[in-house]
XYZ file of C-alpha atoms in Angstrom:
676
model
C -6.876 -6.236 -13.125
C -5.469 -3.430 -11.002
C -7.355 -2.198 -7.978
C -8.217 1.469 -8.063
C -9.723 4.107 -5.790
C -9.333 2.329 -2.420
C -11.454 3.816 0.361
C -11.585 2.886 4.030
C -11.177 3.819 7.675
C -8.811 1.217 9.138
C -11.599 -1.276 9.857
C -13.245 -1.329 6.431
C -11.382 -1.298 3.121
C -13.131 -1.352 -0.239
C -11.342 -1.710 -3.586
C -12.701 -1.138 -7.075
C -11.448 -2.449 -10.394
C -10.688 -0.187 -13.351
C -14.321 -0.129 -14.509
C -15.537 0.728 -11.008
C -16.952 -2.588 -9.910
C -16.536 -3.302 -6.199
C -14.078 -6.206 -5.968
C -12.702 -6.305 -2.411
C -14.525 -5.668 0.859
C -12.305 -6.144 3.921
C -13.844 -6.114 7.386
C -13.247 -6.095 10.360
C -9.487 -6.144 9.674
C -7.823 -4.426 6.751
C -6.254 -7.208 4.725
C -7.943 -10.083 6.515
C -11.347 -11.583 5.731
C -12.132 -10.345 2.262
C -15.911 -10.528 2.476
C -16.259 -10.445 -1.321
C -13.229 -12.592 -2.256
C -12.616 -10.873 -5.611
C -16.193 -11.450 -6.807
C -17.824 -8.602 -8.725
C -20.561 -6.602 -7.036
C -22.445 -4.946 -9.890
C -24.100 -1.559 -10.246
C -26.697 -1.103 -12.998
C -29.261 1.312 -14.425
C -32.568 0.560 -16.154
C -34.520 3.087 -18.229
C -37.068 2.833 -20.992
C -34.188 3.274 -23.430
C -32.400 0.171 -22.152
C -30.417 -1.430 -19.335
C -26.678 -1.331 -18.642
C -24.177 -2.297 -15.979
C -21.449 0.173 -15.093
C -18.816 -1.952 -16.855
C -20.732 -1.817 -20.161
C -18.347 -0.794 -22.973
C -20.683 2.096 -23.858
C -20.284 3.634 -20.412
C -17.504 6.224 -20.466
C -16.022 6.355 -16.970
C -13.683 9.008 -15.578
C -12.381 7.910 -12.175
C -11.155 10.414 -9.597
C -11.173 11.330 -5.931
C -12.471 14.472 -4.339
C -9.391 16.625 -3.749
C -7.210 15.475 -0.835
C -9.787 12.974 0.379
C -10.831 9.323 0.413
C -14.212 10.097 -1.142
C -14.405 9.164 -4.802
C -15.872 11.212 -7.640
C -16.438 9.016 -10.670
C -18.158 10.522 -13.699
C -20.020 8.091 -15.962
C -21.890 8.734 -19.195
C -24.026 6.561 -21.471
C -24.415 8.897 -24.417
C -26.783 6.728 -26.459
C -29.228 6.588 -23.531
C -28.839 10.307 -22.827
C -27.648 9.823 -19.263
C -24.747 11.100 -17.187
C -24.207 10.342 -13.521
C -21.582 10.993 -10.875
C -20.857 8.467 -8.134
C -19.353 9.538 -4.824
C -18.333 6.716 -2.487
C -16.825 6.924 0.966
C -16.516 5.109 4.281
C -17.402 6.926 7.498
C -14.193 7.984 9.204
C -15.445 6.866 12.631
C -18.333 4.544 11.702
C -18.137 1.314 9.714
C -20.580 2.507 7.079
C -20.077 2.731 3.327
C -22.114 5.448 1.593
C -22.763 5.890 -2.137
C -24.277 9.036 -3.613
C -25.569 8.963 -7.204
C -26.095 12.315 -8.939
C -28.094 11.722 -12.124
C -28.404 14.076 -15.077
C -31.055 13.609 -17.747
C -29.867 14.685 -21.189
C -33.235 14.017 -22.832
C -36.086 16.514 -23.081
C -38.604 14.288 -21.322
C -39.344 12.989 -17.848
C -37.854 9.573 -17.184
C -38.109 6.861 -14.569
C -34.785 5.241 -13.716
C -34.239 2.124 -11.646
C -30.859 1.828 -9.974
C -29.584 -1.605 -8.982
C -26.933 -2.206 -6.312
C -25.779 -5.818 -6.189
C -23.626 -7.473 -3.530
C -21.827 -10.775 -4.101
C -20.397 -11.698 -0.702
C -18.511 -14.656 0.713
C -18.512 -14.014 4.430
C -15.346 -14.961 6.308
C -13.774 -15.285 2.847
C -15.772 -18.340 1.734
C -19.205 -18.886 0.229
C -20.334 -21.736 2.482
C -23.340 -21.296 4.747
C -24.121 -17.612 4.122
C -27.652 -16.273 4.564
C -29.330 -13.270 2.954
C -32.833 -12.048 3.748
C -34.978 -8.962 3.397
C -35.664 -7.242 6.730
C -39.020 -5.396 6.518
C -38.358 -3.390 9.677
C -35.045 -1.981 8.433
C -36.139 -2.119 4.785
C -32.720 -3.582 4.073
C -31.092 -6.696 2.703
C -29.180 -8.455 5.504
C -26.231 -10.776 4.877
C -24.896 -12.795 7.797
C -22.819 -15.731 8.919
C -21.497 -16.232 12.425
C -20.316 -12.862 13.711
C -20.290 -11.099 10.341
C -23.305 -8.964 9.364
C -23.743 -6.541 6.460
C -26.859 -4.607 5.522
C -27.627 -2.980 2.150
C -30.106 -0.084 2.045
C -31.156 2.812 -0.176
C -33.298 5.921 -0.492
C -33.999 8.579 -3.105
C -32.739 12.136 -2.712
C -36.024 13.593 -1.501
C -37.156 10.674 0.657
C -37.190 10.909 4.451
C -36.634 7.222 5.000
C -35.095 4.208 3.284
C -37.498 2.863 0.713
C -36.290 0.280 -1.815
C -38.667 -0.206 -4.716
C -37.579 -3.827 -5.067
C -35.169 -6.498 -3.934
C -34.095 -10.036 -4.733
C -32.090 -12.721 -2.984
C -30.846 -15.936 -4.473
C -28.066 -18.417 -5.048
C -25.025 -18.058 -7.271
C -22.458 -20.252 -8.996
C -24.359 -23.457 -8.159
C -26.946 -25.396 -10.156
C -26.036 -23.301 -13.193
C -27.130 -20.047 -11.518
C -25.097 -16.927 -12.254
C -26.623 -14.827 -9.481
C -29.512 -12.496 -8.782
C -27.844 -9.646 -10.648
C -29.204 -11.232 -13.809
C -32.709 -10.730 -12.378
C -32.242 -6.957 -12.623
C -31.614 -6.801 -16.348
C -35.300 -6.712 -17.296
C -35.957 -3.869 -14.842
C -37.984 -5.998 -12.431
C -36.857 -7.955 -9.345
C -38.717 -11.069 -8.270
C -38.661 -10.277 -4.542
C -37.450 -13.621 -3.200
C -37.160 -12.825 0.554
C -34.402 -15.238 1.712
C -31.651 -17.502 0.407
C -29.022 -19.666 2.050
C -25.709 -21.205 1.029
C -23.769 -19.488 -1.761
C -25.874 -16.351 -2.091
C -26.057 -12.819 -3.432
C -28.634 -10.044 -3.486
C -29.798 -6.922 -5.313
C -31.691 -3.873 -4.120
C -33.611 -1.510 -6.412
C -34.103 2.256 -6.082
C -36.548 4.072 -8.394
C -35.753 7.684 -9.230
C -37.746 10.163 -11.347
C -35.701 12.446 -13.579
C -37.328 15.666 -14.894
C -36.674 16.712 -18.513
C -33.055 17.879 -18.824
C -33.000 17.769 -15.027
C -31.191 16.098 -12.175
C -31.944 13.826 -9.231
C -30.098 12.000 -6.459
C -30.090 8.496 -5.070
C -28.345 7.021 -2.032
C -27.135 3.539 -1.093
C -25.245 2.422 1.988
C -23.763 -0.680 3.557
C -23.486 -1.092 7.341
C -20.926 -3.483 8.847
C -21.260 -5.234 12.181
C -20.784 -8.409 14.173
C -24.408 -8.904 15.210
C -27.963 -8.053 14.191
C -27.952 -5.425 16.944
C -24.827 -3.782 15.470
C -26.531 -3.500 12.096
C -29.701 -2.090 13.620
C -27.753 0.596 15.479
C -25.756 1.569 12.392
C -28.858 1.702 10.222
C -30.524 3.995 12.738
C -27.426 6.196 12.805
C -27.514 6.615 9.008
C -31.172 7.550 9.052
C -30.777 9.989 11.944
C -27.691 11.738 10.594
C -28.499 11.166 6.885
C -26.117 9.465 4.465
C -25.209 12.861 2.998
C -23.866 14.106 6.303
C -21.823 10.945 6.853
C -20.278 11.253 3.394
C -19.480 14.946 3.787
C -17.991 14.415 7.249
C -15.755 11.704 5.784
C -14.614 14.052 3.021
C -13.804 16.851 5.457
C -12.010 14.506 7.828
C -9.651 13.210 5.145
C -8.995 16.674 3.740
C -7.935 17.775 7.211
C -5.874 14.614 7.715
C -3.974 14.913 4.435
C -3.131 18.542 5.112
C -1.656 17.795 8.539
C 1.656 16.923 6.911
C 4.652 18.517 8.587
C 6.440 19.626 5.396
C 6.400 22.879 3.448
C 4.520 21.484 0.469
C 4.159 25.006 -0.927
C 7.771 24.628 -2.116
C 6.610 21.924 -4.537
C 4.880 22.277 -7.862
C 1.130 21.892 -7.162
C 0.899 18.562 -8.998
C 3.790 17.117 -6.960
C 2.211 18.279 -3.702
C -1.170 16.822 -4.683
C 0.395 13.480 -5.623
C 2.343 13.397 -2.349
C -0.899 13.797 -0.379
C -2.609 11.175 -2.541
C 0.192 8.754 -1.642
C -0.311 9.444 2.063
C -4.044 8.802 1.754
C -3.488 5.577 -0.168
C -1.041 4.384 2.480
C -3.694 5.027 5.128
C -6.220 2.777 3.403
C -3.810 -0.161 3.790
C -3.203 0.334 7.517
C -5.339 -1.619 9.931
C -6.345 0.236 13.075
C -4.656 -2.438 15.189
C -1.230 -1.647 13.717
C -0.674 -3.887 10.705
C 0.703 -1.980 7.715
C -0.445 -4.292 4.946
C 1.678 -4.607 1.811
C -1.214 -4.682 -0.682
C -4.851 -5.754 -0.772
C -5.301 -6.543 -4.447
C -7.013 -9.935 -4.517
C -6.431 -10.217 -8.265
C -3.001 -11.709 -7.478
C -4.857 -14.844 -6.315
C -5.193 -15.839 -9.972
C -1.404 -16.239 -10.178
C -0.228 -17.532 -6.807
C -3.312 -18.596 -4.810
C -2.066 -16.273 -2.107
C -2.119 -12.533 -1.657
C 0.022 -9.623 -0.490
C -2.451 -8.996 2.338
C 0.165 -9.490 5.029
C 2.258 -7.285 7.269
C 5.919 -7.660 6.305
C 7.925 -6.020 9.115
C 10.377 -4.569 6.579
C 7.683 -2.932 4.446
C 5.916 -1.753 7.578
C 9.096 -0.273 9.047
C 9.897 1.736 5.920
C 6.279 2.880 5.529
C 6.114 3.902 9.190
C 9.374 5.826 8.785
C 7.860 7.888 5.963
C 4.749 8.476 8.091
C 6.853 9.575 11.053
C 8.678 12.067 8.874
C 5.292 13.388 7.752
C 4.179 13.805 11.368
C 1.704 10.891 11.618
C 3.340 9.446 14.721
C 0.148 7.852 16.053
C -0.022 5.497 13.060
C 3.615 4.494 13.438
C 3.057 3.895 17.147
C 0.371 1.287 16.504
C 2.721 -0.442 14.046
C 5.502 -0.631 16.610
C 3.055 -1.928 19.229
C 2.160 -4.681 16.737
C 5.859 -5.564 16.371
C 6.445 -5.589 20.123
C 3.779 -8.273 20.452
C 5.109 -10.222 17.453
C 8.778 -10.388 18.505
C 9.842 -13.946 19.307
C 11.528 -14.781 22.635
C 14.755 -15.205 20.653
C 14.572 -11.578 19.526
C 13.655 -11.801 15.833
C 10.560 -11.160 13.740
C 9.086 -13.776 11.443
C 8.726 -13.591 7.656
C 5.281 -11.952 7.666
C 2.099 -11.654 9.706
C -1.631 -11.625 9.257
C -3.332 -8.385 10.318
C -4.592 -10.091 13.489
C -0.999 -10.701 14.607
C -0.752 -14.403 13.749
C 2.094 -15.695 11.580
C 1.466 -15.419 7.847
C 2.086 -18.053 5.206
C 5.735 -18.607 4.287
C 7.892 -20.403 1.743
C 11.136 -20.097 3.731
C 12.356 -23.554 4.806
C 13.595 -24.319 8.294
C 16.417 -26.596 7.049
C 19.409 -25.705 4.878
C 20.891 -27.620 1.960
C 22.563 -30.015 4.391
C 19.389 -30.771 6.317
C 20.462 -28.650 9.263
C 18.209 -26.162 11.026
C 18.179 -22.599 9.746
C 16.013 -19.644 10.695
C 13.258 -19.008 8.161
C 13.616 -15.258 8.458
C 14.702 -12.131 6.629
C 17.004 -10.522 9.164
C 16.625 -7.063 7.649
C 13.011 -7.063 8.895
C 14.047 -7.206 12.549
C 16.865 -4.721 11.998
C 14.740 -2.149 10.174
C 12.014 -2.139 12.825
C 14.727 -1.431 15.398
C 16.234 1.307 13.212
C 12.915 3.030 12.503
C 11.769 2.694 16.138
C 14.712 4.867 17.209
C 13.859 7.494 14.621
C 10.178 7.289 15.583
C 10.914 8.303 19.155
C 13.284 11.045 18.038
C 10.798 12.577 15.590
C 7.797 12.141 17.880
C 9.691 13.592 20.836
C 8.895 10.528 22.945
C 12.321 9.207 23.934
C 11.416 9.871 27.552
C 8.578 7.361 27.179
C 10.688 4.704 25.393
C 11.790 2.621 28.421
C 9.194 -0.098 27.747
C 10.225 -0.331 24.089
C 13.860 -0.522 25.135
C 13.291 -3.405 27.527
C 10.806 -5.419 25.471
C 12.062 -4.875 21.916
C 15.388 -3.058 21.634
C 17.398 -5.254 24.006
C 16.203 -8.649 22.710
C 16.355 -7.542 19.057
C 19.737 -5.855 19.537
C 21.119 -8.954 21.259
C 19.842 -11.139 18.430
C 21.509 -8.967 15.764
C 24.742 -8.959 17.757
C 24.822 -12.747 18.152
C 23.492 -13.780 14.731
C 26.897 -13.393 13.070
C 29.701 -15.592 11.798
C 33.411 -15.530 12.638
C 34.075 -12.835 10.017
C 31.726 -10.427 11.753
C 29.124 -10.547 9.011
C 25.501 -11.410 9.774
C 24.692 -15.067 9.257
C 22.749 -15.934 6.085
C 19.040 -15.210 5.885
C 16.556 -14.587 3.084
C 16.874 -11.441 1.010
C 14.345 -8.627 0.858
C 13.000 -10.047 -2.423
C 12.391 -13.367 -0.585
C 14.189 -15.381 -3.224
C 17.745 -16.111 -2.040
C 19.400 -17.315 1.140
C 22.710 -15.649 1.838
C 24.470 -12.602 3.207
C 22.927 -9.689 1.332
C 24.344 -6.185 0.994
C 20.910 -4.783 1.832
C 20.595 -6.971 4.940
C 24.107 -6.177 6.163
C 23.316 -2.465 5.776
C 20.050 -2.852 7.700
C 21.745 -4.826 10.490
C 24.391 -2.118 10.823
C 21.679 0.545 11.094
C 19.735 -1.549 13.610
C 22.785 -2.016 15.828
C 23.567 1.678 15.668
C 19.995 2.418 16.760
C 20.282 -0.091 19.620
C 23.482 1.642 20.781
C 21.745 5.026 20.732
C 18.786 3.664 22.690
C 21.134 2.167 25.266
C 23.075 5.408 25.579
C 19.874 7.399 26.102
C 18.730 5.037 28.850
C 22.073 5.142 30.623
C 22.975 1.562 29.728
C 26.605 2.342 28.933
C 27.734 -1.283 28.737
C 25.182 -2.180 26.100
C 25.750 1.083 24.262
C 29.447 0.295 23.885
C 28.670 -3.335 23.041
C 26.156 -2.602 20.278
C 28.348 0.167 18.893
C 31.368 -2.129 18.790
C 29.403 -4.882 17.033
C 28.143 -2.343 14.475
C 31.751 -1.326 13.805
C 32.695 -4.995 13.324
C 29.851 -5.443 10.831
C 31.036 -2.384 8.917
C 34.627 -3.619 8.858
C 33.535 -7.056 7.645
C 31.396 -5.478 4.927
C 34.410 -3.513 3.698
C 36.432 -6.718 3.564
C 33.905 -9.080 1.995
C 31.248 -7.105 0.123
C 33.619 -4.962 -1.934
C 35.407 -6.447 -4.954
C 38.516 -4.452 -5.796
C 38.967 -6.202 -9.153
C 35.607 -4.852 -10.335
C 35.770 -1.652 -8.337
C 32.304 -2.068 -6.845
C 30.255 -3.751 -4.169
C 28.574 -7.133 -4.690
C 24.930 -7.978 -4.127
C 25.443 -10.976 -1.839
C 27.633 -13.744 -0.513
C 26.497 -17.397 -0.634
C 28.025 -20.119 1.464
C 29.729 -22.905 -0.522
C 29.440 -26.051 1.580
C 32.149 -27.915 -0.356
C 34.737 -25.144 -0.170
C 33.540 -23.901 3.212
C 33.730 -20.314 2.063
C 31.543 -17.505 0.749
C 31.148 -16.928 -2.982
C 30.191 -13.470 -4.267
C 27.079 -12.683 -6.312
C 27.947 -10.005 -8.871
C 24.364 -9.471 -10.049
C 23.522 -5.784 -10.052
C 20.560 -5.295 -7.746
C 18.949 -1.948 -6.931
C 18.559 -3.007 -3.300
C 22.289 -2.272 -2.990
C 21.154 1.329 -2.504
C 20.793 0.279 1.145
C 24.580 0.584 1.478
C 24.094 4.334 1.255
C 20.619 4.804 2.723
C 21.358 3.011 6.001
C 24.789 4.602 6.410
C 26.972 1.517 6.041
C 29.105 3.219 3.361
C 29.764 6.942 3.275
C 28.005 8.776 0.469
C 31.294 10.340 -0.699
C 33.063 6.978 -0.906
C 34.200 6.517 -4.553
C 33.477 2.773 -4.278
C 29.832 3.550 -3.547
C 29.616 6.138 -6.308
C 30.962 3.631 -8.825
C 28.422 1.050 -7.651
C 25.459 3.414 -7.881
C 26.460 4.654 -11.333
C 26.718 1.082 -12.573
C 23.303 0.266 -11.125
C 21.783 3.164 -13.074
C 23.551 2.129 -16.268
C 22.690 -1.571 -16.177
C 19.211 -1.520 -14.647
C 17.591 1.266 -16.657
C 14.822 -0.086 -18.905
C 15.622 0.922 -22.492
C 12.080 1.263 -23.816
C 9.870 4.342 -24.151
C 8.550 3.476 -20.656
C 11.931 3.689 -18.899
C 12.338 3.264 -15.160
C 14.687 1.066 -13.157
C 14.403 -2.697 -12.708
C 14.986 -4.639 -9.482
C 18.012 -6.561 -10.731
C 19.545 -8.058 -13.856
C 17.352 -10.688 -15.527
C 14.513 -10.324 -13.033
C 12.168 -13.245 -13.652
C 9.140 -12.060 -11.640
C 6.323 -11.242 -14.106
C 8.998 -11.191 -16.813
C 7.618 -10.235 -20.239
C 10.709 -10.495 -22.475
C 13.981 -12.403 -22.681
C 15.757 -9.375 -24.132
C 17.477 -8.543 -20.859
C 19.936 -6.109 -22.443
C 17.026 -3.856 -23.342
C 14.817 -4.849 -20.425
C 16.832 -6.165 -17.454
C 13.522 -6.488 -15.633
C 10.218 -4.705 -15.366
C 10.482 -1.152 -14.005
C 9.619 -0.949 -10.307
C 8.451 2.217 -8.621
C 10.498 1.691 -5.460
C 13.708 1.010 -7.396
C 13.321 4.072 -9.596
C 12.615 6.238 -6.561
C 15.561 4.767 -4.652
C 17.858 6.079 -7.347
C 16.145 9.452 -7.121
C 17.057 9.473 -3.416
C 20.688 8.892 -4.337
C 20.643 11.826 -6.774
C 19.118 14.043 -4.091
C 21.732 13.013 -1.526
C 24.552 13.865 -3.936
C 23.130 17.179 -5.174
C 25.324 20.214 -4.544
C 23.068 22.765 -6.266
C 19.309 23.072 -6.831
C 19.914 22.376 -10.531
C 21.370 18.971 -9.646
C 17.946 17.981 -8.276
C 16.373 18.090 -11.724
C 17.154 14.439 -12.501
C 15.562 13.369 -9.225
C 12.457 15.426 -9.949
C 12.268 13.817 -13.399
C 12.242 10.374 -11.759
C 9.547 11.501 -9.343
C 7.498 12.687 -12.295
C 8.159 9.343 -13.990
C 6.374 7.690 -11.063
C 3.461 10.117 -11.356
C 3.218 9.538 -15.115
C 2.988 5.769 -14.719
C 0.490 5.803 -11.871
C -3.141 5.086 -12.637
C -5.111 8.282 -13.408
C -6.308 8.331 -9.789
C -2.737 8.391 -8.456
C -2.506 4.695 -7.573
C 0.943 3.077 -7.856
C 1.381 -0.606 -8.605
C 4.424 -2.679 -7.667
C 5.828 -2.592 -11.214
C 4.755 -1.652 -14.729
C 4.890 -3.357 -18.115
C 8.113 -2.264 -19.853
C 6.396 -1.730 -23.209
C 2.847 -0.622 -22.373
C 3.301 0.949 -18.939
C 0.292 -1.005 -17.634
C 0.390 -1.945 -13.934
C 1.830 -5.376 -13.150
C 1.557 -7.506 -10.021
C -0.441 -5.875 -7.211
C -1.906 -2.379 -7.202
C -1.783 -0.350 -5.053
C 1.456 -1.396 -3.345
C 1.839 0.433 -0.038
C 5.641 0.436 -0.289
C 5.515 2.200 -3.678
C 3.488 5.043 -2.203
C 5.732 5.282 0.861
C 8.775 5.484 -1.415
C 7.269 8.481 -3.196
C 6.478 10.082 0.150
C 10.041 9.590 1.406
C 11.753 10.783 -1.774
C 9.572 13.898 -1.740
C 10.574 14.555 1.855
C 14.252 14.170 0.893
C 13.704 16.443 -2.106
C 12.143 19.159 0.073
C 14.966 18.914 2.612
C 17.543 19.208 -0.154
C 15.754 22.194 -1.675
C 15.782 23.948 1.666
C 19.433 23.093 2.271
C 20.653 24.050 -1.195
C 18.628 27.215 -1.468
C 20.120 28.233 1.854
C 23.619 27.558 0.523
C 22.876 29.646 -2.571
C 21.580 32.482 -0.416
C 24.739 32.373 1.722
C 26.916 32.332 -1.400
C 25.036 35.310 -2.820
C 25.542 37.233 0.428
C 29.265 36.380 0.387
C 29.600 37.479 -3.243
C 27.799 40.753 -2.472
C 30.113 41.391 0.465
C 33.184 40.696 -1.659
C 31.877 43.032 -4.384
C 31.381 45.748 -1.794
C 34.957 45.317 -0.583
C 36.296 45.488 -4.144
C 34.258 48.616 -4.882
C 35.589 50.239 -1.728
């Protein structure tokens, strides 16, 4: 089940499912320590007419965000019970406090008493062993704790001056046949058990009086901390400032943040501009304040692989940070690069992936090859792309004068590694591909290594290191020459995806599979955009990887097995991926000679918008027949790809409109001469 409407502040991240149950609560690191571990935290309403949870089939839910913000606005209606309510959820931008506002509307011509139930099913530190929950009479809150993890759950009605739950319950769950205390709420009365230990959950009750055909408000909040004192301070802050003020300040903060973007968004259609800003905001929810740009935080993937995407892949992070730099959010990119500086090995390479706290993430890359000899369990493009985007970061941020530390501690060791990690042909040695499936010399990786070496040469030149500048530049030229010799097949008139070493023949064998990652040949500058060999390759990619169903879109590569739904690979070479479809849009934009030639790219951008969730959330891929999200959702890389392609689109618009204006002026001048 896709995750929707993520909200957070870089310390706290909360995800909802498509019926607006809370499913993921990350704290104190985004992507690490899911304090709810994919368990449902319920929200319910009791009235004299009946009881329902928010995921009841009779509840009609319309999910949305407040414009340009990370505060939700979800409209819910239970028509048979004559009730409509709007939920606004947000996390304080500077305080680790979640706030929920409930705006209730009575559609019956009589006064009614409603009881609202907020349930939390937590597994602190990501496991349900040894948790405690108790009711604190001083704070009038439910307190969950284990070790250095504390959460409090509180509430108050709209007109109340202080928190005042009308009931609470604590208990055990998923042991001894117990489902959890949320069941205790369904009769509209909580038993008031004050403490429970082990595998526990809890519910708090808020009673609200609704006038005939009238409205009322209710408030809930969750405070996060590492001690009882932290919780006490945060609870006092909420009561002093009011939950309403915290929520409104969060809304205003994110509106201001999203509109800081450095581009002329007024050139875009309003819906494209709004989606662009939504992508930026979604990216921000998946960035930890300590620098990790996390790939995805959808714990639903655990059902398939018993692992998650909640890791920092240096490649994903580099490309996301590049889009953020282009948008002007240099401070976020800076924390990412600081993370990478600490993670770089003494040998000068980055590992497969990392946990948000900087430790090495899980990996399936072996450290021995098919002959039992040592190999590096890395994806070399990850090191190269961090180097490449670091150069562009300093250029765009105007901080090259402050880059000496980066040059010494990252650029030189990483550049030296890229220069040495090559074979006799000049090509990079084999490593794992960006899809993490194959070990070889990949077109995408070769392109990234070339770009990384070019960046290292530019860094060296800026810092007056002429020897290294010439050295890195010469190695980059050797990589390019080797790519021309080995990655292009003249018999087919196109480039190949990869080369794999044949131990028996002691030579490389080409992989002719068409793979959309070959776009890297153009994007990282290894092959000139005007090169007919590249044009032939890109046209073939579009022809063979387009999904021939009403959904459309572009697949990763031919016969992609990941989440495969059909064996009819002629019609469906693979599921359509957002990043792959948008990569081709970038190619169209780069080749456009007139504004009219951008129309195909805009259509692909609108394809991405069409197949997002209604809230603007992009998954990794979509079902080729239904368009439903597949794999994780949201995927940070998908959103960054939309951001980057929009930036390219705007730059092309500006460039081509300028060309048209110059042509018009030339034509007018020529007409004037002819008339004279």
